[in-house]
Coordinates of N, CA and C and ligand atoms in Angstrom, one line a residue:
M1 N 114.2 80.5 54.4 CA 114.6 81.1 55.6 C 113.5 81.1 56.7
K2 N 113.8 81.0 57.9 CA 112.8 81.1 59.0 C 113.1 82.4 59.8
L3 N 112.2 83.3 59.5 CA 112.4 84.7 60.0 C 111.4 85.1 61.0
I4 N 111.9 85.8 62.1 CA 110.9 86.4 63.1 C 111.0 87.9 62.9
L5 N 109.8 88.5 62.8 CA 109.7 90.0 62.8 C 109.4 90.4 64.3
L6 N 110.3 91.2 64.9 CA 110.1 91.8 66.2 C 109.7 93.2 66.0
G7 N 109.1 93.8 67.1 CA 108.8 95.2 67.0 C 107.5 95.5 67.8
A8 N 107.4 96.7 68.2 CA 106.2 97.2 69.0 C 105.0 97.0 68.2
P9 N 103.8 97.0 68.9 CA 102.5 97.0 68.1 C 102.5 98.2 67.2
G10 N 102.2 98.0 66.0 CA 102.1 99.1 65.0 C 103.5 99.5 64.4
A11 N 104.5 98.8 64.7 CA 105.9 99.1 64.2 C 105.9 98.9 62.7
G12 N 105.0 98.0 62.2 CA 105.0 97.8 60.7 C 105.3 96.4 60.4
K13 N 105.2 95.4 61.3 CA 105.6 94.0 61.1 C 104.7 93.4 60.0
G14 N 103.4 93.6 60.1 CA 102.5 93.0 59.1 C 102.7 93.6 57.7
T15 N 102.9 94.9 57.6 CA 103.1 95.6 56.4 C 104.4 95.1 55.7
L16 N 105.5 94.9 56.5 CA 106.7 94.4 56.0 C 106.6 92.9 55.6
A17 N 105.9 92.2 56.4 CA 105.7 90.7 56.1 C 105.0 90.6 54.7
A18 N 104.1 91.4 54.4 CA 103.4 91.3 53.1 C 104.4 91.5 51.9
Y19 N 105.3 92.4 52.1 CA 106.4 92.6 51.1 C 107.3 91.4 51.1
L20 N 107.7 90.9 52.2 CA 108.7 89.8 52.3 C 108.2 88.5 51.8
I21 N 106.9 88.3 51.9 CA 106.3 87.0 51.3 C 106.7 86.8 49.9
D22 N 106.6 87.9 49.1 CA 106.9 87.8 47.7 C 108.4 87.7 47.5
K23 N 109.1 88.5 48.2 CA 110.6 88.5 48.0 C 111.2 87.2 48.4
M24 N 110.7 86.6 49.5 CA 111.4 85.4 50.0 C 110.6 84.1 49.6
G25 N 109.4 84.2 49.0 CA 108.7 83.1 48.6 C 108.3 82.1 49.7
V26 N 108.0 82.7 50.9 CA 107.5 81.9 52.0 C 106.3 82.5 52.6
P27 N 105.4 81.8 53.3 CA 104.3 82.4 53.9 C 104.6 83.2 55.1
S28 N 103.7 84.1 55.5 CA 103.8 84.7 56.8 C 102.8 84.2 57.7
V29 N 103.1 84.1 59.0 CA 102.1 83.6 60.0 C 102.0 84.7 61.1
S30 N 100.8 85.2 61.1 CA 100.5 86.2 62.1 C 99.6 85.7 63.2
T31 N 100.1 85.5 64.4 CA 99.2 85.0 65.5 C 98.1 85.9 65.8
G32 N 98.3 87.3 65.6 CA 97.2 88.2 65.8 C 96.1 88.0 64.8
N33 N 96.4 87.7 63.5 CA 95.4 87.5 62.5 C 94.7 86.2 62.8
I34 N 95.4 85.1 63.3 CA 94.7 83.9 63.6 C 93.7 84.1 64.7
L35 N 94.2 84.9 65.7 CA 93.3 85.1 66.9 C 92.0 86.0 66.4
R36 N 92.3 87.0 65.6 CA 91.1 87.8 65.2 C 90.2 87.0 64.3
E37 N 90.7 86.1 63.5 CA 89.8 85.2 62.7 C 88.9 84.3 63.7
A38 N 89.6 83.8 64.7 CA 88.9 83.0 65.7 C 87.8 83.8 66.4
I39 N 88.1 85.1 66.7 CA 87.1 85.9 67.4 C 85.9 86.1 66.4
K40 N 86.2 86.4 65.1 CA 85.2 86.7 64.1 C 84.3 85.4 64.0
N41 N 84.9 84.3 64.1 CA 84.1 83.0 63.9 C 83.5 82.5 65.2
K42 N 83.8 83.3 66.3 CA 83.2 82.9 67.6 C 83.6 81.5 68.1
T43 N 84.8 81.1 67.8 CA 85.2 79.8 68.3 C 85.6 79.9 69.8
A44 N 85.8 78.8 70.4 CA 86.2 78.8 71.8 C 87.5 79.5 72.0
L45 N 88.4 79.3 71.1 CA 89.7 80.0 71.2 C 89.5 81.5 71.1
G46 N 88.6 82.0 70.2 CA 88.3 83.4 70.0 C 87.7 84.0 71.3
L47 N 86.7 83.2 71.8 CA 86.1 83.8 73.0 C 87.0 84.0 74.2
S48 N 87.9 83.0 74.3 CA 88.9 83.1 75.5 C 89.9 84.2 75.2
A49 N 90.3 84.4 73.9 CA 91.4 85.3 73.6 C 90.9 86.8 73.7
K50 N 89.7 87.0 73.3 CA 89.2 88.4 73.2 C 89.4 89.3 74.4
Q51 N 89.1 88.7 75.6 CA 89.2 89.5 76.8 C 90.7 90.0 77.0
Y52 N 91.6 89.2 76.6 CA 93.0 89.6 76.8 C 93.4 90.7 75.8
M53 N 93.0 90.5 74.5 CA 93.3 91.3 73.5 C 92.7 92.7 73.7
D54 N 91.4 92.8 74.1 CA 90.8 94.0 74.4 C 91.4 94.8 75.5
A55 N 92.1 94.1 76.4 CA 92.7 94.7 77.6 C 94.1 95.1 77.3
G56 N 94.6 94.8 76.0 CA 96.0 95.1 75.7 C 97.0 94.2 76.3
Q57 N 96.5 93.0 76.8 CA 97.4 92.0 77.4 C 97.6 90.9 76.4
L58 N 98.6 90.0 76.8 CA 98.9 88.9 75.9 C 98.0 87.7 76.2
V59 N 97.7 87.0 75.2 CA 97.0 85.7 75.4 C 97.9 84.7 76.0
P60 N 97.5 83.9 76.9 CA 98.4 83.0 77.6 C 99.3 82.2 76.7
D61 N 100.6 82.0 77.1 CA 101.6 81.3 76.3 C 101.1 80.0 75.8
E62 N 100.5 79.1 76.6 CA 100.2 77.8 76.2 C 99.2 77.8 75.1
V63 N 98.3 78.8 75.0 CA 97.3 78.9 74.0 C 98.0 79.2 72.6
V64 N 98.8 80.3 72.6 CA 99.4 80.7 71.4 C 100.5 79.7 70.9
I65 N 101.2 79.1 71.8 CA 102.3 78.1 71.4 C 101.6 77.0 70.7
G66 N 100.5 76.5 71.2 CA 99.8 75.3 70.6 C 99.4 75.7 69.2
M67 N 98.8 76.9 69.1 CA 98.3 77.5 67.8 C 99.4 77.6 66.8
L68 N 100.6 78.1 67.2 CA 101.7 78.3 66.3 C 102.3 77.0 65.9
R69 N 102.4 76.1 66.8 CA 102.9 74.8 66.5 C 102.1 74.1 65.4
E70 N 100.8 74.1 65.5 CA 99.9 73.6 64.5 C 100.1 74.2 63.1
R71 N 100.2 75.6 63.2 CA 100.2 76.3 61.9 C 101.5 76.0 61.2
I72 N 102.7 76.0 61.9 CA 103.9 75.9 61.1 C 104.2 74.4 60.8
A73 N 103.4 73.5 61.3 CA 103.5 72.1 60.9 C 102.9 71.9 59.5
Q74 N 102.1 72.8 59.0 CA 101.4 72.7 57.7 C 102.4 72.7 56.6
D75 N 102.0 72.1 55.5 CA 103.0 71.9 54.3 C 103.6 73.2 53.8
D76 N 102.8 74.3 53.8 CA 103.3 75.5 53.1 C 104.4 76.1 53.9
C77 N 104.7 75.7 55.2 CA 105.7 76.2 56.0 C 107.0 75.4 55.9
K78 N 107.0 74.3 55.2 CA 108.1 73.4 55.1 C 109.4 74.1 54.6
G79 N 109.3 75.0 53.6 CA 110.5 75.7 53.1 C 110.8 77.0 53.8
G80 N 110.2 77.3 54.9 CA 110.5 78.5 55.7 C 109.2 79.3 55.9
F81 N 109.3 80.3 56.8 CA 108.2 81.2 57.1 C 108.6 82.5 57.7
I82 N 107.7 83.4 57.8 CA 107.9 84.7 58.4 C 107.0 84.8 59.6
L83 N 107.5 84.9 60.8 CA 106.6 85.0 62.0 C 106.4 86.4 62.3
D84 N 105.1 86.9 62.3 CA 104.7 88.2 62.6 C 103.9 88.2 63.9
G85 N 104.5 88.6 65.0 CA 103.8 88.7 66.3 C 104.0 87.5 67.2
F86 N 104.9 86.6 66.8 CA 105.3 85.5 67.6 C 106.8 85.2 67.4
P87 N 107.6 85.0 68.4 CA 107.2 84.9 69.9 C 107.1 86.3 70.5
R88 N 106.4 86.4 71.6 CA 106.1 87.7 72.3 C 106.6 87.6 73.7
T89 N 107.1 86.4 74.2 CA 107.6 86.3 75.5 C 108.8 85.3 75.4
I90 N 109.6 85.4 76.5 CA 110.8 84.4 76.5 C 110.2 83.0 76.5
P91 N 109.2 82.6 77.3 CA 108.8 81.2 77.2 C 108.3 80.8 75.8
Q92 N 107.7 81.8 75.0 CA 107.3 81.4 73.6 C 108.6 81.2 72.8
A93 N 109.6 82.0 73.0 CA 110.8 81.9 72.2 C 111.5 80.5 72.6
E94 N 111.5 80.2 73.8 CA 112.1 78.9 74.2 C 111.3 77.7 73.6
A95 N 110.0 77.8 73.6 CA 109.2 76.8 73.0 C 109.5 76.7 71.5
L96 N 109.6 77.8 70.8 CA 109.9 77.9 69.4 C 111.2 77.2 69.1
D97 N 112.2 77.4 70.0 CA 113.5 76.8 69.7 C 113.4 75.3 69.7
T98 N 112.4 74.7 70.4 CA 112.3 73.2 70.4 C 111.5 72.8 69.1
I99 N 110.9 73.7 68.4 CA 110.0 73.3 67.2 C 110.8 73.6 65.9
A100 N 111.5 74.7 65.8 CA 112.2 75.1 64.6 C 113.5 75.8 64.8
E101 N 114.3 75.7 63.8 CA 115.6 76.4 63.8 C 115.5 77.7 63.1
I102 N 115.4 78.8 63.9 CA 115.2 80.1 63.4 C 116.5 80.7 62.8
D103 N 116.5 81.4 61.7 CA 117.7 82.0 61.1 C 118.0 83.4 61.6
C104 N 116.9 84.1 61.7 CA 117.1 85.6 62.0 C 115.9 86.2 62.7
A105 N 116.1 87.1 63.6 CA 115.1 87.9 64.2 C 115.4 89.4 63.8
L106 N 114.4 89.9 63.0 CA 114.6 91.3 62.5 C 113.7 92.2 63.3
S107 N 114.4 93.2 64.0 CA 113.6 94.1 64.8 C 113.4 95.4 64.1
L108 N 112.1 95.8 64.1 CA 111.7 97.1 63.5 C 111.7 98.1 64.7
E109 N 112.6 99.1 64.6 CA 112.7 100.0 65.7 C 111.9 101.3 65.5
V110 N 110.9 101.5 66.3 CA 110.0 102.6 66.2 C 109.7 103.1 67.6
P111 N 110.0 104.4 67.9 CA 109.7 104.9 69.2 C 108.2 105.0 69.5
D112 N 107.8 104.9 70.8 CA 106.4 105.0 71.2 C 105.7 106.2 70.6
E113 N 106.4 107.4 70.5 CA 105.7 108.6 70.1 C 105.1 108.4 68.7
V114 N 105.8 107.6 67.8 CA 105.3 107.5 66.5 C 104.1 106.5 66.4
I115 N 104.1 105.6 67.3 CA 103.1 104.5 67.2 C 101.6 105.0 67.2
E116 N 101.3 106.0 68.0 CA 99.9 106.3 68.2 C 99.2 106.7 66.8
A117 N 99.9 107.5 66.0 CA 99.4 107.9 64.7 C 99.2 106.8 63.8
R118 N 100.1 105.8 63.9 CA 100.0 104.6 63.1 C 98.7 103.8 63.4
M119 N 98.5 103.7 64.7 CA 97.3 102.9 65.2 C 96.0 103.6 64.9
T120 N 95.9 104.9 65.0 CA 94.6 105.5 64.8 C 94.3 105.5 63.3
G121 N 95.3 105.5 62.5 CA 95.0 105.4 61.0 C 95.0 104.0 60.4
R122 N 95.2 103.0 61.2 CA 95.3 101.6 60.7 C 93.9 101.1 60.4
R123 N 93.7 100.5 59.3 CA 92.5 99.8 58.9 C 92.9 98.4 58.5
V124 N 92.1 97.4 58.9 CA 92.5 96.0 58.5 C 91.4 95.3 57.9
C125 N 91.8 94.3 57.1 CA 90.8 93.4 56.4 C 90.7 92.1 57.3
L126 N 89.6 91.8 57.8 CA 89.5 90.6 58.7 C 89.4 89.3 57.8
K127 N 89.1 89.5 56.5 CA 89.0 88.3 55.7 C 90.4 87.8 55.3
C128 N 91.2 88.7 54.7 CA 92.5 88.2 54.2 C 93.7 88.7 55.0
G129 N 93.5 89.6 56.0 CA 94.6 90.0 56.9 C 95.4 91.2 56.4
A130 N 95.0 91.7 55.2 CA 95.8 92.9 54.7 C 95.6 94.1 55.6
T131 N 96.6 94.9 55.7 CA 96.6 96.1 56.6 C 96.9 97.3 55.8
Y132 N 96.1 98.4 56.1 CA 96.2 99.7 55.4 C 96.4 100.8 56.4
H133 N 96.7 102.0 55.9 CA 96.8 103.2 56.8 C 96.1 104.3 56.0
I134 N 95.2 105.0 56.6 CA 94.4 106.0 55.8 C 95.3 107.1 55.2
V135 N 96.5 107.3 55.7 CA 97.5 108.3 55.1 C 98.7 107.6 54.4
A136 N 99.3 106.7 55.2 CA 100.6 106.2 54.7 C 100.4 105.1 53.6
N137 N 99.3 104.4 53.7 CA 99.1 103.3 52.7 C 97.6 103.0 52.5
P138 N 96.9 104.0 51.9 CA 95.4 103.9 51.8 C 95.0 102.9 50.7
P139 N 93.8 102.3 50.9 CA 93.3 101.4 49.9 C 92.9 102.2 48.7
K140 N 92.7 101.5 47.5 CA 92.3 102.2 46.3 C 91.0 102.9 46.5
A141 N 90.0 102.1 47.0 CA 88.7 102.6 47.3 C 88.5 102.7 48.8
D142 N 87.9 103.8 49.3 CA 87.7 104.0 50.7 C 87.0 102.8 51.4
G143 N 87.7 102.2 52.4 CA 87.0 101.2 53.2 C 86.9 99.9 52.6
V144 N 87.6 99.7 51.4 CA 87.4 98.4 50.7 C 88.8 97.8 50.5
C145 N 89.0 96.5 50.8 CA 90.3 95.8 50.7 C 90.7 95.7 49.2
D146 N 91.9 96.1 48.9 CA 92.4 96.0 47.5 C 92.5 94.5 47.1
K147 N 92.9 93.7 48.0 CA 93.2 92.3 47.7 C 92.0 91.4 47.5
C148 N 90.9 91.6 48.4 CA 89.8 90.6 48.4 C 88.5 91.3 48.3
G149 N 88.4 92.7 48.3 CA 87.1 93.4 48.2 C 86.3 93.4 49.4
D150 N 86.7 92.8 50.5 CA 85.9 92.8 51.8 C 86.0 94.2 52.4
G151 N 85.1 94.5 53.4 CA 85.1 95.8 54.0 C 86.3 95.9 55.0
L152 N 86.8 97.1 55.2 CA 87.9 97.3 56.2 C 87.4 97.7 57.5
H153 N 88.2 97.4 58.6 CA 87.7 97.7 59.9 C 88.8 98.4 60.7
T154 N 88.4 99.2 61.7 CA 89.3 99.7 62.7 C 89.3 98.6 63.8
R155 N 90.5 98.2 64.2 CA 90.6 97.2 65.3 C 90.2 97.8 66.6
S156 N 89.5 97.0 67.4 CA 88.9 97.5 68.7 C 90.1 97.8 69.7
D157 N 91.3 97.1 69.5 CA 92.4 97.4 70.4 C 93.3 98.5 69.9
D158 N 92.9 99.2 68.8 CA 93.7 100.3 68.3 C 93.3 101.6 68.9
K159 N 92.3 101.6 69.9 CA 91.9 102.8 70.6 C 93.1 103.3 71.5
P160 N 93.3 104.6 71.6 CA 94.5 105.2 72.3 C 94.8 104.6 73.7
D161 N 93.7 104.3 74.5 CA 94.0 103.8 75.9 C 94.5 102.4 75.8
V162 N 93.9 101.6 74.9 CA 94.4 100.2 74.8 C 95.8 100.2 74.2
V163 N 96.1 101.1 73.2 CA 97.4 101.2 72.7 C 98.5 101.4 73.7
A164 N 98.2 102.3 74.7 CA 99.1 102.6 75.8 C 99.4 101.3 76.6
D165 N 98.4 100.5 76.8 CA 98.5 99.2 77.6 C 99.4 98.2 76.7
R166 N 99.1 98.2 75.4 CA 99.8 97.3 74.6 C 101.3 97.6 74.5
L167 N 101.6 99.0 74.5 CA 103.0 99.4 74.5 C 103.7 99.0 75.8
A168 N 103.0 99.1 76.9 CA 103.6 98.8 78.2 C 103.8 97.3 78.2
T169 N 102.9 96.5 77.7 CA 103.0 95.0 77.6 C 104.3 94.7 76.7
Y170 N 104.4 95.4 75.6 CA 105.5 95.2 74.7 C 106.8 95.4 75.4
H171 N 107.0 96.5 76.1 CA 108.3 96.8 76.7 C 108.6 95.8 77.8
A172 N 107.6 95.4 78.6 CA 107.8 94.5 79.7 C 108.0 93.1 79.3
Q173 N 107.3 92.6 78.3 CA 107.3 91.2 78.0 C 108.0 90.8 76.7
T174 N 107.9 91.6 75.7 CA 108.4 91.3 74.4 C 109.8 91.9 74.0
E175 N 110.0 93.1 74.5 CA 111.3 93.7 74.1 C 112.5 92.9 74.6
P176 N 112.4 92.2 75.8 CA 113.6 91.3 76.2 C 114.0 90.3 75.2
L177 N 113.1 90.0 74.2 CA 113.5 89.0 73.2 C 114.7 89.5 72.3
K178 N 114.8 90.8 72.3 CA 116.0 91.4 71.5 C 117.3 90.8 72.1
G179 N 117.3 90.8 73.5 CA 118.5 90.2 74.2 C 118.6 88.7 73.9
Y180 N 117.5 88.1 73.9 CA 117.4 86.6 73.7 C 118.0 86.2 72.4
Y181 N 117.6 86.9 71.3 CA 118.1 86.6 70.0 C 119.5 87.2 69.7
G182 N 119.8 88.3 70.4 CA 121.1 88.9 70.3 C 122.1 87.9 70.9
A183 N 121.8 87.3 72.0 CA 122.7 86.3 72.6 C 123.0 85.1 71.6
Q184 N 122.0 84.8 70.8 CA 122.1 83.7 69.8 C 122.8 84.2 68.5
G185 N 123.1 85.5 68.5 CA 123.8 86.0 67.3 C 122.8 86.1 66.1
K186 N 121.5 86.2 66.4 CA 120.5 86.2 65.3 C 119.8 87.5 65.1
L187 N 120.1 88.5 66.0 CA 119.3 89.7 65.9 C 119.8 90.7 64.9
K188 N 118.9 91.3 64.1 CA 119.2 92.4 63.2 C 118.2 93.4 63.5
S189 N 118.6 94.7 63.5 CA 117.7 95.8 63.8 C 117.7 96.8 62.7
I190 N 116.5 97.3 62.3 CA 116.4 98.3 61.3 C 115.5 99.5 61.8
D191 N 115.8 100.7 61.2 CA 115.0 101.8 61.5 C 113.6 101.7 60.9
G192 N 112.5 101.7 61.7 CA 111.2 101.5 61.1 C 110.4 102.8 61.1
T193 N 111.1 104.0 61.3 CA 110.4 105.2 61.3 C 110.2 105.9 60.0
Q194 N 111.0 105.4 59.0 CA 110.9 106.0 57.6 C 109.7 105.4 56.9
G195 N 109.5 105.8 55.7 CA 108.3 105.4 55.0 C 108.3 103.9 54.7
I196 N 107.2 103.4 54.2 CA 107.1 101.9 54.0 C 108.1 101.4 53.0
E197 N 108.3 102.1 51.9 CA 109.3 101.7 50.9 C 110.8 101.6 51.4
K198 N 111.1 102.7 52.2 CA 112.5 102.7 52.8 C 112.7 101.6 53.7
T199 N 111.6 101.3 54.6 CA 111.7 100.2 55.5 C 111.9 98.9 54.8
Q200 N 111.2 98.7 53.6 CA 111.4 97.5 52.8 C 112.8 97.4 52.3
G201 N 113.4 98.5 51.9 CA 114.8 98.5 51.5 C 115.8 98.2 52.6
F202 N 115.5 98.7 53.8 CA 116.4 98.4 54.9 C 116.3 96.9 55.2
A203 N 115.1 96.4 55.2 CA 115.0 95.0 55.5 C 115.6 94.1 54.5
A204 N 115.4 94.4 53.2 CA 116.0 93.6 52.1 C 117.6 93.6 52.3
A205 N 118.1 94.8 52.6 CA 119.6 94.9 52.8 C 120.0 94.1 53.9
A206 N 119.3 94.2 55.1 CA 119.7 93.5 56.3 C 119.7 92.0 56.1
L207 N 118.7 91.5 55.3 CA 118.5 90.1 55.1 C 119.3 89.5 53.8
G208 N 120.0 90.5 53.1 CA 120.7 90.1 51.9 C 119.8 89.6 50.8
L209 N 118.6 90.2 50.7 CA 117.7 89.7 49.6 C 117.9 90.4 48.3
Ligands
LIG1 P1 100.2 94.2 66.6 O1 100.4 93.8 65.1 O2 99.5 95.5 66.6 O3 101.4 94.0 67.4 P2 98.9 91.6 66.8 O4 97.9 91.6 65.7 O5 100.2 90.9 66.6 O6 99.1 93.2 67.2 O7 98.3 91.1 68.1 C1 97.1 91.6 68.7 C2 96.8 91.0 70.0 O8 96.7 89.6 69.9 C3 97.9 91.2 71.1 O9 97.8 92.4 71.7 C4 97.7 90.0 72.0 O10 96.6 90.2 72.9 C5 97.3 88.9 71.0 N1 98.5 88.2 70.5 C6 99.0 88.1 69.2 N2 100.1 87.4 69.2 C7 100.3 86.9 70.4 C8 101.3 86.1 71.0 N3 102.4 85.6 70.3 N4 101.3 85.9 72.3 C9 100.3 86.4 73.1 N5 99.3 87.2 72.6 C10 99.3 87.4 71.3
LIG2 P1 102.3 95.8 63.2 O1 102.0 94.5 62.4 O2 103.7 95.8 63.7 O3 101.3 96.0 64.3 P2 101.3 97.2 60.8 O4 102.1 96.6 59.7 O5 99.9 96.8 60.9 O6 102.1 97.0 62.2 O7 101.4 98.8 60.7 C1 100.7 99.6 61.6 C2 100.1 100.8 60.8 O8 101.2 101.6 60.3 C3 99.3 100.4 59.5 O9 98.3 101.2 59.4 C4 100.4 100.5 58.4 O10 99.7 100.8 57.2 C5 101.2 101.7 58.9 N1 102.6 101.6 58.5 C6 103.4 100.4 58.5 N2 104.7 100.7 58.2 C7 104.8 102.0 58.0 C8 105.8 102.9 57.7 N3 107.1 102.5 57.5 N4 105.5 104.2 57.7 C9 104.3 104.7 58.0 N5 103.2 103.9 58.2 C10 103.5 102.6 58.3
LIG3 ZN1 91.1 91.5 52.2

């Protein structure tokens, strides 16, 4: 299956993707993780993307479309994939339609009021991309990734003022994708405000897993 996860920043896309990887037996592709890795490695892509990310804005379409195209052309994506954080604009969705036949866009519905607490408690592993929350999903040892043992970090764009800008960006540029995939008959929506396990159950039911 070729699945898109839609939802506001902090709605739980990465967390749900980690669960669905095992359930569906396909990899997840997070454009945010690819960009953060590029920033960490100080590549040209990273240097140009950082200014947009720190301002809560989207990286230009042509940059992320090229990045995504390369990633899903790799062998491990042949049998399907889960897209976490792509597409984020109508032009990205239109470009994706020329690259792959998407089966479903699953939208995690979480109101803005719930998002801030999720962001302030989020901790991420820059090495393997795993995501934690200090209350809802803590690592076994403080500040250490369960999966790879690397140190955990607070994302620089998870500060409350940047989160407000990211939510505005989401509503203006990404939320219209619900209409785009709705018109194609591919949109499914689930409640993302419940705990992590309940959200996994809603997703599995919606996807018939
Ligand atoms: P979140 O998981 O909180 O929604 P991401 O990790 O997906 O955040 O993205 C972090 C930032 O990376 C975004 O705010 C944006 O600047 C950039 N980014 C990630 N994916 C895309 C994309 N598909 N198009 C444009 N910018 C992107
Ligand atoms: P996204 O990829 O959409 O930005 P994440 O998966 O990184 O979102 O989740 C944002 C934060 O909220 C993380 O700290 C994560 O552990 C936590 N989280 C994810 N899903 C839930 C949930 N259903 N209930 C409570 N907290 C959650
Ligand atoms: Zn890790």
